[in-house]
Amino acid sequence: MIKAGVIGWPISQSKSPIIHGYWLNKYGIKGSYEKIAFSVDEFDDGVKKLRDDGYAGVNVTAPHKEAALSLADHSSDRAKMIGAANTLVFKDGEIHADNTDGEGFLNNVIQRAPDWNVGAGPALVLGAGGAARAVISALIDAGVPELILVNRTRARAENLATHFGRRVVVANWVDAVPASGAVSTIVNTTSLGMLGCDPLEFSCENLNPSILVTDIVYNPLETDLLKNAAQKGCATVDGLGMLLHQAVPGFEQWFGTRPVVDEILRERVLEAL
Ligand code: ATR
């Protein structure tokens, strides 16, 4: 029996057990995937105990993603670059940390908007938090020619831009809508528009139908940004698939099968939102 799970505080809201449980069942793998509630104080010793108890690894969610990176014996380049880990693999008594959010973002876009060409023009990224780091690095790795970054706190965007070099330029939030007419994609990486958060106030008036608009928010699935962009004829991609695709590398590492993100899985998680 291969054991894995997801650690957070709180953890009751996590949809990861549905995702991994679905795949364990689909591929007939003898394994378990459970929710694990560790407070900040319990995290380090708790992870080491799971390792010593024979777990294959864990996903890590808020507020532990930075602590997970610090605790690891080895970290992937992308986890180091993002400054946080969401996936830990225990191998030969050592802890390996990875961050799969950027891969999840990109594979979701590839699956849901296969005709979109990353090289066709600049990307406009809204937000400069942890999710933005993952999205920006994925877009750069995929070959985006330029990236315009806007954030409420401009200094945070500038700090982030220095990590990525000249391909990332920082603009003021008020310039985001004017800039949006000349990009190939727009990505909302902020929590704005999510149930219980403030709305994202972003006019889609300048958008032409060739622009792909993506949101990392998945509750609601259809955010105002995506609705307004669809009305302008744009292709849109919601954030649910990023949640599903970011789970793929962990499952593969722990359980030995690379799982497929299919429509049934999407529906299962949607029902649970
Ligand atoms: P995550 O790791 O999930 O990306 P985060 O690091 O807290 O979370 O980042 C949240 C992002 O949403 C940031 O870009 C934040 O802007 P600031 O850097 O200015 O805080 C953005 N954000 C959150 N609430 C916002 C609001 N009410 N208006 C504008 N931007 C907001």
CSV table of N, CA, C and O and ligand atoms in Angstrom, one decimal, residues 126-132 151-153 156 173 189-192 198 216, ligand 1:
chain,number,residue,atom,x,y,z
A,126,LEU,N,-1.7,39.6,-14.6
A,126,LEU,CA,-2.2,40.5,-13.5
A,126,LEU,C,-1.9,39.8,-12.1
A,126,LEU,O,-2.3,38.6,-11.9
A,127,GLY,N,-1.1,40.5,-11.3
A,127,GLY,CA,-0.8,39.9,-10.0
A,127,GLY,C,0.7,39.6,-9.9
A,127,GLY,O,1.3,39.3,-11.0
A,128,ALA,N,1.3,39.6,-8.7
A,128,ALA,CA,2.7,39.3,-8.5
A,128,ALA,C,2.9,38.5,-7.3
A,128,ALA,O,4.0,38.7,-6.6
A,129,GLY,N,2.0,37.6,-6.9
A,129,GLY,CA,2.2,36.8,-5.8
A,129,GLY,C,2.8,35.5,-6.2
A,129,GLY,O,3.5,35.3,-7.2
A,130,GLY,N,2.7,34.5,-5.3
A,130,GLY,CA,3.3,33.2,-5.5
A,130,GLY,C,2.8,32.5,-6.8
A,130,GLY,O,3.5,31.9,-7.6
A,131,ALA,N,1.5,32.6,-7.1
A,131,ALA,CA,0.9,32.0,-8.3
A,131,ALA,C,1.5,32.7,-9.5
A,131,ALA,O,1.7,32.0,-10.5
A,132,ALA,N,1.7,34.0,-9.5
A,132,ALA,CA,2.2,34.7,-10.6
A,132,ALA,C,3.6,34.2,-10.9
A,132,ALA,O,4.0,34.1,-12.1
A,151,ASN,N,0.5,44.9,-11.0
A,151,ASN,CA,0.1,44.5,-9.7
A,151,ASN,C,-0.3,45.7,-8.9
A,151,ASN,O,0.2,46.8,-9.1
A,152,ARG,N,-1.2,45.5,-8.0
A,152,ARG,CA,-1.6,46.6,-7.1
A,152,ARG,C,-0.4,47.3,-6.4
A,152,ARG,O,-0.2,48.5,-6.5
A,153,THR,N,0.5,46.4,-5.9
A,153,THR,CA,1.7,46.9,-5.2
A,153,THR,C,2.8,46.8,-6.3
A,153,THR,O,3.4,45.8,-6.5
A,156,ARG,N,6.2,45.2,-5.7
A,156,ARG,CA,6.3,43.7,-5.7
A,156,ARG,C,6.5,43.2,-7.1
A,156,ARG,O,7.2,42.2,-7.3
A,173,TRP,N,-1.1,49.5,-13.0
A,173,TRP,CA,-2.4,48.8,-13.1
A,173,TRP,C,-3.4,49.6,-14.0
A,173,TRP,O,-4.1,49.0,-14.8
A,189,THR,N,-3.7,36.2,-12.1
A,189,THR,CA,-3.1,35.3,-11.1
A,189,THR,C,-3.5,35.8,-9.7
A,189,THR,O,-3.0,35.3,-8.7
A,190,THR,N,-4.3,36.8,-9.6
A,190,THR,CA,-4.8,37.3,-8.3
A,190,THR,C,-6.0,36.5,-7.8
A,190,THR,O,-6.6,35.8,-8.6
A,191,SER,N,-6.3,36.7,-6.5
A,191,SER,CA,-7.5,36.1,-6.0
A,191,SER,C,-8.7,36.9,-6.3
A,191,SER,O,-9.8,36.5,-5.9
A,192,LEU,N,-8.6,38.0,-7.0
A,192,LEU,CA,-9.8,38.8,-7.2
A,192,LEU,C,-10.8,38.1,-8.2
A,192,LEU,O,-10.3,37.5,-9.2
A,198,ASP,N,-12.8,40.4,-3.3
A,198,ASP,CA,-13.3,41.5,-4.1
A,198,ASP,C,-13.3,41.1,-5.6
A,198,ASP,O,-12.6,40.2,-6.0
A,216,ILE,N,-6.8,32.0,-13.0
A,216,ILE,CA,-6.4,30.9,-12.1
A,216,ILE,C,-7.5,30.6,-11.1
A,216,ILE,O,-7.5,29.6,-10.4
B,1,ATR,P1,-0.7,33.7,-4.1
B,1,ATR,O1,0.5,33.1,-3.5
B,1,ATR,O2,-2.0,32.8,-4.1
B,1,ATR,O3,-0.5,34.3,-5.5
B,1,ATR,P2,-0.4,36.2,-2.7
B,1,ATR,O4,1.1,36.0,-2.7
B,1,ATR,O5,-1.1,36.7,-1.5
B,1,ATR,O6,-1.2,34.9,-3.1
B,1,ATR,O7,-0.8,37.2,-4.0
B,1,ATR,C1,-2.1,37.6,-4.2
B,1,ATR,C2,-2.1,38.5,-5.4
B,1,ATR,O8,-3.4,39.1,-5.5
B,1,ATR,C3,-1.1,39.7,-5.3
B,1,ATR,O9,-0.7,40.1,-6.6
B,1,ATR,C4,-2.0,40.8,-4.7
B,1,ATR,O10,-1.6,42.1,-4.9
B,1,ATR,P3,-0.6,42.9,-3.9
B,1,ATR,O11,0.8,42.3,-4.2
B,1,ATR,O12,-0.7,44.3,-4.2
B,1,ATR,O13,-1.0,42.5,-2.5
B,1,ATR,C5,-3.3,40.5,-5.4
B,1,ATR,N1,-4.5,41.0,-4.7
B,1,ATR,C6,-5.1,40.5,-3.6
B,1,ATR,N2,-6.1,41.2,-3.2
B,1,ATR,C7,-6.1,42.3,-4.1
B,1,ATR,C8,-7.0,43.5,-4.2
B,1,ATR,N3,-8.0,43.7,-3.3
B,1,ATR,N4,-6.7,44.3,-5.2
B,1,ATR,C9,-5.7,44.2,-6.0
B,1,ATR,N5,-4.9,43.1,-6.0
B,1,ATR,C10,-5.1,42.2,-5.0
